[in-house]
Amino acid sequence: MAQTAGQSAQDRSGGGESTFTVIVAALANLGVALAKAVAGVISGSSAMLSEAAHSVADTVTEVLLLTALKRSGKPADEEHPLGYGPERYVWALLAAVATFVGGAVFSLYDGIHALTQGEELGDPLASYIVLGVAFLLEGFSLRTGVRQARGEASRLRVPFRRYLRRTADTAVKAVVMEDSAALVGLLLAAGGLLGGQLTGSGVWDGVASLCIGVLLLYVAWVLGRSNVELLVGRPLPSATRERIRQELLAVEHIEDVLELTTLLQGPREALVAAKVDFRDVSTAAQIEWACERAEQRLREAFPSVSRVYLDPTPRDGSLRAGPGRA
């Protein structure tokens, strides 16, 4: 019971940190979106309007991620005995779709429109000011997300890039990727403005808008793929599965692990199920003790393991003859 309570406290702590990271990103994106829209109208820059759409999409994304964090934190009940953890990936997938529809599609359309129809550039001063302020706000939001991601990577003792690529905390992954894309998008928008100012041509601005659209397509694809993978069901890493197998084999009365299944149900929540061959001479009481001991060892070695199911199974896959049978 003490171990379970400790795990719950750890989950709440991690969830609270993710929520703070997402709220910081949402507030930054909302303010930046309004400023970009005003600057885009004043300057007539399609790249600035694309960046405004980018920030609006990011704001919608953060709202969906906040919904994901709140909904997935609900405790297990009779209707959902394994909890609501995977629900965060449904909302996070919708957030990736919002990035695609609200940001990428608009940016690509605006870029194509600027290249085919042309555009009249106004005073870019307001846009430069907004881009500078937006860069600072997005940088602060990115710093918050990277700090959390680095802390988790350090806790798990894995390289930062590997953690970001494989983490089940897609809320933090979304913030880091979207804020990184936002900084790159700001530089592209500034380049489009500068190119148009120096040459007097709107082509540079249109190209910048297209590049922003392609960038958002990439972000939406990566985030969407990550969430689909977790919704379908992703196991723990192979090295972790092997360590789990060794922990089970170290328990007295367990002779072999015939089948091992693991499933990530949340950033700090995993299920372990195994078909286990016990010693033939073990009593029912010894098997019960071994199951309890195995669960205890797994919880101590892997705090993210929240559920353990062991199925006593004969090695040859057939039922052994019971007492009084041939």
GROMACS .gro file of C-alpha atoms in nm:
model
  326
    1MET     CA    1   0.000   0.000   0.000
    2ALA     CA    2   0.283   0.239   0.081
    3GLN     CA    3   0.439   0.170  -0.257
    4THR     CA    4   0.113   0.241  -0.438
    5ALA     CA    5   0.062   0.568  -0.251
    6GLY     CA    6   0.417   0.674  -0.337
    7GLN     CA    7   0.358   0.601  -0.702
    8SER     CA    8   0.035   0.800  -0.703
    9ALA     CA    9   0.212   1.098  -0.551
   10GLN     CA   10   0.483   1.073  -0.813
   11ASP     CA   11   0.222   1.062  -1.091
   12ARG     CA   12   0.046   1.370  -0.956
   13SER     CA   13   0.377   1.552  -0.935
   14GLY     CA   14   0.468   1.470  -1.296
   15GLY     CA   15   0.118   1.561  -1.415
   16GLY     CA   16   0.131   1.897  -1.238
   17GLU     CA   17   0.464   1.980  -1.398
   18SER     CA   18   0.329   1.894  -1.743
   19THR     CA   19   0.021   2.108  -1.680
   20PHE     CA   20   0.236   2.408  -1.585
   21THR     CA   21   0.446   2.362  -1.899
   22VAL     CA   22   0.136   2.352  -2.120
   23ILE     CA   23  -0.025   2.656  -1.950
   24VAL     CA   24   0.291   2.863  -2.002
   25ALA     CA   25   0.293   2.766  -2.371
   26ALA     CA   26  -0.079   2.844  -2.410
   27LEU     CA   27  -0.053   3.192  -2.261
   28ALA     CA   28   0.254   3.273  -2.470
   29ASN     CA   29   0.090   3.153  -2.792
   30LEU     CA   30  -0.236   3.341  -2.731
   31GLY     CA   31  -0.062   3.675  -2.684
   32VAL     CA   32   0.171   3.617  -2.977
   33ALA     CA   33  -0.116   3.516  -3.208
   34LEU     CA   34  -0.301   3.843  -3.153
   35ALA     CA   35   0.013   4.051  -3.204
   36LYS     CA   36   0.109   3.863  -3.522
   37ALA     CA   37  -0.238   3.905  -3.670
   38VAL     CA   38  -0.231   4.282  -3.615
   39ALA     CA   39   0.122   4.311  -3.755
   40GLY     CA   40   0.029   4.094  -4.054
   41VAL     CA   41  -0.264   4.319  -4.143
   42ILE     CA   42  -0.053   4.635  -4.107
   43SER     CA   43   0.241   4.506  -4.309
   44GLY     CA   44   0.044   4.299  -4.561
   45SER     CA   45   0.286   4.010  -4.504
   46SER     CA   46   0.154   3.662  -4.583
   47ALA     CA   47   0.435   3.511  -4.374
   48MET     CA   48   0.318   3.713  -4.072
   49LEU     CA   49  -0.040   3.599  -4.127
   50SER     CA   50   0.086   3.242  -4.156
   51GLU     CA   51   0.269   3.288  -3.829
   52ALA     CA   52  -0.052   3.423  -3.674
   53ALA     CA   53  -0.235   3.108  -3.792
   54HIS     CA   54   0.055   2.905  -3.654
   55SER     CA   55   0.016   3.064  -3.309
   56VAL     CA   56  -0.363   3.023  -3.314
   57ALA     CA   57  -0.319   2.655  -3.397
   58ASP     CA   58  -0.066   2.624  -3.116
   59THR     CA   59  -0.308   2.789  -2.872
   60VAL     CA   60  -0.584   2.544  -2.970
   61THR     CA   61  -0.329   2.264  -2.932
   62GLU     CA   62  -0.244   2.370  -2.578
   63VAL     CA   63  -0.614   2.381  -2.482
   64LEU     CA   64  -0.654   2.027  -2.614
   65LEU     CA   65  -0.343   1.916  -2.427
   66LEU     CA   66  -0.478   2.066  -2.104
   67THR     CA   67  -0.798   1.870  -2.163
   68ALA     CA   68  -0.588   1.558  -2.219
   69LEU     CA   69  -0.400   1.606  -1.890
   70LYS     CA   70  -0.722   1.664  -1.694
   71ARG     CA   71  -0.918   1.376  -1.848
   72SER     CA   72  -0.636   1.122  -1.823
   73GLY     CA   73  -0.583   1.201  -1.453
   74LYS     CA   74  -0.923   1.063  -1.349
   75PRO     CA   75  -0.896   0.758  -1.119
   76ALA     CA   76  -1.002   0.412  -1.233
   77ASP     CA   77  -1.367   0.322  -1.183
   78GLU     CA   78  -1.606   0.038  -1.255
   79GLU     CA   79  -1.657   0.145  -1.615
   80HIS     CA   80  -1.283   0.196  -1.677
   81PRO     CA   81  -1.100  -0.048  -1.446
   82LEU     CA   82  -0.762   0.027  -1.605
   83GLY     CA   83  -0.803   0.403  -1.565
   84TYR     CA   84  -0.826   0.687  -1.813
   85GLY     CA   85  -0.454   0.722  -1.892
   86PRO     CA   86  -0.477   0.645  -2.267
   87GLU     CA   87  -0.740   0.919  -2.312
   88ARG     CA   88  -0.461   1.177  -2.311
   89TYR     CA   89  -0.341   1.037  -2.643
   90VAL     CA   90  -0.684   1.084  -2.803
   91TRP     CA   91  -0.683   1.455  -2.719
   92ALA     CA   92  -0.316   1.489  -2.807
   93LEU     CA   93  -0.392   1.334  -3.148
   94LEU     CA   94  -0.665   1.593  -3.197
   95ALA     CA   95  -0.407   1.858  -3.107
   96ALA     CA   96  -0.181   1.730  -3.383
   97VAL     CA   97  -0.474   1.752  -3.625
   98ALA     CA   98  -0.534   2.111  -3.512
   99THR     CA   99  -0.171   2.194  -3.591
  100PHE     CA  100  -0.216   2.044  -3.938
  101VAL     CA  101  -0.550   2.207  -4.023
  102GLY     CA  102  -0.514   2.538  -3.841
  103GLY     CA  103  -0.149   2.605  -3.915
  104ALA     CA  104  -0.004   2.405  -4.202
  105VAL     CA  105  -0.298   2.420  -4.443
  106PHE     CA  106  -0.349   2.795  -4.396
  107SER     CA  107   0.024   2.869  -4.432
  108LEU     CA  108   0.050   2.666  -4.752
  109TYR     CA  109  -0.262   2.829  -4.896
  110ASP     CA  110  -0.143   3.179  -4.805
  111GLY     CA  111   0.200   3.113  -4.951
  112ILE     CA  112   0.058   2.985  -5.280
  113HIS     CA  113  -0.181   3.282  -5.294
  114ALA     CA  114   0.104   3.528  -5.240
  115LEU     CA  115   0.314   3.368  -5.515
  116THR     CA  116   0.033   3.347  -5.770
  117GLN     CA  117  -0.162   3.666  -5.698
  118GLY     CA  118   0.115   3.884  -5.557
  119GLU     CA  119   0.084   4.111  -5.255
  120GLU     CA  120   0.149   4.470  -5.160
  121LEU     CA  121   0.393   4.506  -4.873
  122GLY     CA  122   0.332   4.774  -4.614
  123ASP     CA  123   0.551   4.905  -4.333
  124PRO     CA  124   0.738   4.603  -4.188
  125LEU     CA  125   0.843   4.783  -3.867
  126ALA     CA  126   0.546   4.656  -3.665
  127SER     CA  127   0.614   4.303  -3.786
  128TYR     CA  128   0.979   4.318  -3.683
  129ILE     CA  129   0.881   4.438  -3.335
  130VAL     CA  130   0.620   4.164  -3.298
  131LEU     CA  131   0.864   3.900  -3.422
  132GLY     CA  132   1.122   4.011  -3.165
  133VAL     CA  133   0.872   4.001  -2.877
  134ALA     CA  134   0.731   3.669  -2.999
  135PHE     CA  135   1.081   3.522  -3.013
  136LEU     CA  136   1.135   3.608  -2.646
  137LEU     CA  137   0.797   3.465  -2.538
  138GLU     CA  138   0.834   3.148  -2.743
  139GLY     CA  139   1.190   3.109  -2.615
  140PHE     CA  140   1.070   3.129  -2.254
  141SER     CA  141   0.798   2.872  -2.322
  142LEU     CA  142   1.050   2.643  -2.494
  143ARG     CA  143   1.289   2.682  -2.201
  144THR     CA  144   1.017   2.566  -1.962
  145GLY     CA  145   0.939   2.259  -2.173
  146VAL     CA  146   1.304   2.168  -2.229
  147ARG     CA  147   1.378   2.203  -1.857
  148GLN     CA  148   1.105   1.951  -1.772
  149ALA     CA  149   1.211   1.716  -2.051
  150ARG     CA  150   1.576   1.728  -1.943
  151GLY     CA  151   1.475   1.661  -1.583
  152GLU     CA  152   1.279   1.353  -1.688
  153ALA     CA  153   1.560   1.235  -1.914
  154SER     CA  154   1.804   1.271  -1.625
  155ARG     CA  155   1.570   1.083  -1.391
  156LEU     CA  156   1.541   0.797  -1.639
  157ARG     CA  157   1.915   0.815  -1.722
  158VAL     CA  158   1.865   0.839  -2.097
  159PRO     CA  159   1.998   1.096  -2.348
  160PHE     CA  160   1.774   1.400  -2.393
  161ARG     CA  161   1.712   1.340  -2.765
  162ARG     CA  162   1.625   0.976  -2.709
  163TYR     CA  163   1.385   1.072  -2.431
  164LEU     CA  164   1.214   1.330  -2.649
  165ARG     CA  165   1.183   1.081  -2.934
  166ARG     CA  166   1.040   0.796  -2.724
  167THR     CA  167   0.866   0.965  -2.431
  168ALA     CA  168   0.506   0.872  -2.355
  169ASP     CA  169   0.446   1.224  -2.220
  170THR     CA  170   0.327   1.362  -2.552
  171ALA     CA  171   0.210   1.688  -2.390
  172VAL     CA  172   0.567   1.791  -2.311
  173LYS     CA  173   0.685   1.657  -2.647
  174ALA     CA  174   0.422   1.869  -2.823
  175VAL     CA  175   0.526   2.184  -2.635
  176VAL     CA  176   0.896   2.134  -2.712
  177MET     CA  177   0.837   2.054  -3.080
  178GLU     CA  178   0.582   2.329  -3.140
  179ASP     CA  179   0.784   2.596  -2.963
  180SER     CA  180   1.097   2.489  -3.153
  181ALA     CA  181   0.899   2.509  -3.478
  182ALA     CA  182   0.766   2.849  -3.368
  183LEU     CA  183   1.118   2.987  -3.327
  184VAL     CA  184   1.220   2.856  -3.669
  185GLY     CA  185   0.897   2.997  -3.816
  186LEU     CA  186   0.972   3.339  -3.669
  187LEU     CA  187   1.313   3.336  -3.835
  188LEU     CA  188   1.156   3.235  -4.166
  189ALA     CA  189   0.898   3.513  -4.138
  190ALA     CA  190   1.172   3.766  -4.061
  191GLY     CA  191   1.369   3.640  -4.361
  192GLY     CA  192   1.063   3.681  -4.584
  193LEU     CA  193   1.007   4.035  -4.460
  194LEU     CA  194   1.371   4.128  -4.507
  195GLY     CA  195   1.385   3.975  -4.855
  196GLY     CA  196   1.073   4.166  -4.959
  197GLN     CA  197   1.207   4.489  -4.810
  198LEU     CA  198   1.539   4.459  -4.995
  199THR     CA  199   1.400   4.349  -5.331
  200GLY     CA  200   1.053   4.499  -5.329
  201SER     CA  201   0.913   4.160  -5.429
  202GLY     CA  202   0.648   3.961  -5.239
  203VAL     CA  203   0.799   3.633  -5.360
  204TRP     CA  204   1.024   3.608  -5.056
  205ASP     CA  205   0.727   3.645  -4.824
  206GLY     CA  206   0.531   3.379  -5.013
  207VAL     CA  207   0.824   3.137  -5.001
  208ALA     CA  208   0.861   3.198  -4.627
  209SER     CA  209   0.492   3.119  -4.579
  210LEU     CA  210   0.531   2.793  -4.773
  211CYS     CA  211   0.833   2.696  -4.563
  212ILE     CA  212   0.633   2.761  -4.244
  213GLY     CA  213   0.355   2.539  -4.378
  214VAL     CA  214   0.597   2.254  -4.455
  215LEU     CA  215   0.750   2.291  -4.107
  216LEU     CA  216   0.407   2.261  -3.946
  217LEU     CA  217   0.325   1.959  -4.161
  218TYR     CA  218   0.634   1.787  -4.024
  219VAL     CA  219   0.547   1.871  -3.662
  220ALA     CA  220   0.187   1.752  -3.707
  221TRP     CA  221   0.308   1.427  -3.866
  222VAL     CA  222   0.557   1.348  -3.588
  223LEU     CA  223   0.311   1.425  -3.307
  224GLY     CA  224   0.026   1.242  -3.479
  225ARG     CA  225   0.238   0.932  -3.538
  226SER     CA  226   0.358   0.929  -3.174
  227ASN     CA  227   0.005   0.947  -3.038
  228VAL     CA  228  -0.133   0.685  -3.277
  229GLU     CA  229   0.148   0.450  -3.174
  230LEU     CA  230   0.058   0.493  -2.807
  231LEU     CA  231  -0.314   0.456  -2.874
  232VAL     CA  232  -0.258   0.131  -3.061
  233GLY     CA  233  -0.039   0.008  -2.776
  234ARG     CA  234   0.336   0.048  -2.726
  235PRO     CA  235   0.539  -0.183  -2.504
  236LEU     CA  236   0.814  -0.085  -2.266
  237PRO     CA  237   1.164  -0.071  -2.425
  238SER     CA  238   1.327  -0.408  -2.495
  239ALA     CA  239   1.600  -0.349  -2.235
  240THR     CA  240   1.334  -0.279  -1.971
  241ARG     CA  241   1.139  -0.590  -2.072
  242GLU     CA  242   1.451  -0.800  -2.029
  243ARG     CA  243   1.513  -0.655  -1.683
  244ILE     CA  244   1.151  -0.731  -1.590
  245ARG     CA  245   1.202  -1.089  -1.703
  246GLN     CA  246   1.514  -1.119  -1.487
  247GLU     CA  247   1.333  -0.974  -1.186
  248LEU     CA  248   1.061  -1.236  -1.224
  249LEU     CA  249   1.310  -1.519  -1.261
  250ALA     CA  250   1.486  -1.405  -0.942
  251VAL     CA  251   1.173  -1.484  -0.738
  252GLU     CA  252   1.176  -1.819  -0.558
  253HIS     CA  253   0.941  -2.084  -0.702
  254ILE     CA  254   0.940  -1.921  -1.051
  255GLU     CA  255   1.123  -2.140  -1.303
  256ASP     CA  256   1.054  -1.965  -1.633
  257VAL     CA  257   0.873  -1.671  -1.793
  258LEU     CA  258   0.698  -1.818  -2.094
  259GLU     CA  259   0.538  -1.501  -2.226
  260LEU     CA  260   0.581  -1.138  -2.124
  261THR     CA  261   0.352  -0.855  -2.232
  262THR     CA  262   0.401  -0.490  -2.134
  263LEU     CA  263   0.189  -0.190  -2.222
  264LEU     CA  264   0.239   0.183  -2.169
  265GLN     CA  265  -0.081   0.338  -2.036
  266GLY     CA  266   0.058   0.683  -1.958
  267PRO     CA  267   0.386   0.873  -1.908
  268ARG     CA  268   0.440   0.705  -1.569
  269GLU     CA  269   0.202   0.415  -1.588
  270ALA     CA  270   0.266   0.071  -1.735
  271LEU     CA  271   0.101  -0.270  -1.724
  272VAL     CA  272   0.293  -0.598  -1.701
  273ALA     CA  273   0.132  -0.935  -1.776
  274ALA     CA  274   0.319  -1.265  -1.792
  275LYS     CA  275   0.263  -1.637  -1.830
  276VAL     CA  276   0.485  -1.790  -1.561
  277ASP     CA  277   0.596  -2.151  -1.505
  278PHE     CA  278   0.617  -2.231  -1.132
  279ARG     CA  279   0.798  -2.522  -0.974
  280ASP     CA  280   0.588  -2.840  -0.988
  281VAL     CA  281   0.639  -2.905  -0.617
  282SER     CA  282   0.530  -2.554  -0.512
  283THR     CA  283   0.219  -2.539  -0.299
  284ALA     CA  284  -0.071  -2.304  -0.363
  285ALA     CA  285   0.043  -2.087  -0.073
  286GLN     CA  286   0.398  -2.069  -0.214
  287ILE     CA  287   0.267  -1.970  -0.557
  288GLU     CA  288   0.055  -1.696  -0.400
  289TRP     CA  289   0.359  -1.572  -0.206
  290ALA     CA  290   0.572  -1.579  -0.522
  291CYS     CA  291   0.315  -1.370  -0.712
  292GLU     CA  292   0.306  -1.110  -0.436
  293ARG     CA  293   0.685  -1.105  -0.412
  294ALA     CA  294   0.719  -1.068  -0.790
  295GLU     CA  295   0.483  -0.771  -0.794
  296GLN     CA  296   0.671  -0.610  -0.506
  297ARG     CA  297   1.007  -0.651  -0.681
  298LEU     CA  298   0.874  -0.505  -1.007
  299ARG     CA  299   0.719  -0.204  -0.831
  300GLU     CA  300   1.044  -0.137  -0.645
  301ALA     CA  301   1.262  -0.172  -0.955
  302PHE     CA  302   1.022   0.005  -1.195
  303PRO     CA  303   0.806   0.272  -1.023
  304SER     CA  304   0.608   0.323  -1.343
  305VAL     CA  305   0.471  -0.033  -1.327
  306SER     CA  306   0.124   0.018  -1.181
  307ARG     CA  307  -0.039  -0.317  -1.262
  308VAL     CA  308   0.106  -0.670  -1.260
  309TYR     CA  309  -0.083  -0.979  -1.374
  310LEU     CA  310   0.081  -1.324  -1.352
  311ASP     CA  311  -0.075  -1.631  -1.509
  312PRO     CA  312   0.054  -1.970  -1.380
  313THR     CA  313   0.113  -2.171  -1.697
  314PRO     CA  314   0.280  -2.512  -1.748
  315ARG     CA  315   0.594  -2.506  -1.958
  316ASP     CA  316   0.463  -2.749  -2.221
  317GLY     CA  317   0.141  -2.550  -2.261
  318SER     CA  318  -0.086  -2.836  -2.155
  319LEU     CA  319  -0.264  -2.904  -1.827
  320ARG     CA  320  -0.071  -3.139  -1.605
  321ALA     CA  321  -0.254  -3.441  -1.470
  322GLY     CA  322  -0.419  -3.358  -1.139
  323PRO     CA  323  -0.437  -3.586  -0.833
  324GLY     CA  324  -0.598  -3.920  -0.903
  325ARG     CA  325  -0.563  -3.886  -1.282
  326ALA     CA  326  -0.345  -4.080  -1.519
   0.00000   0.00000   0.00000
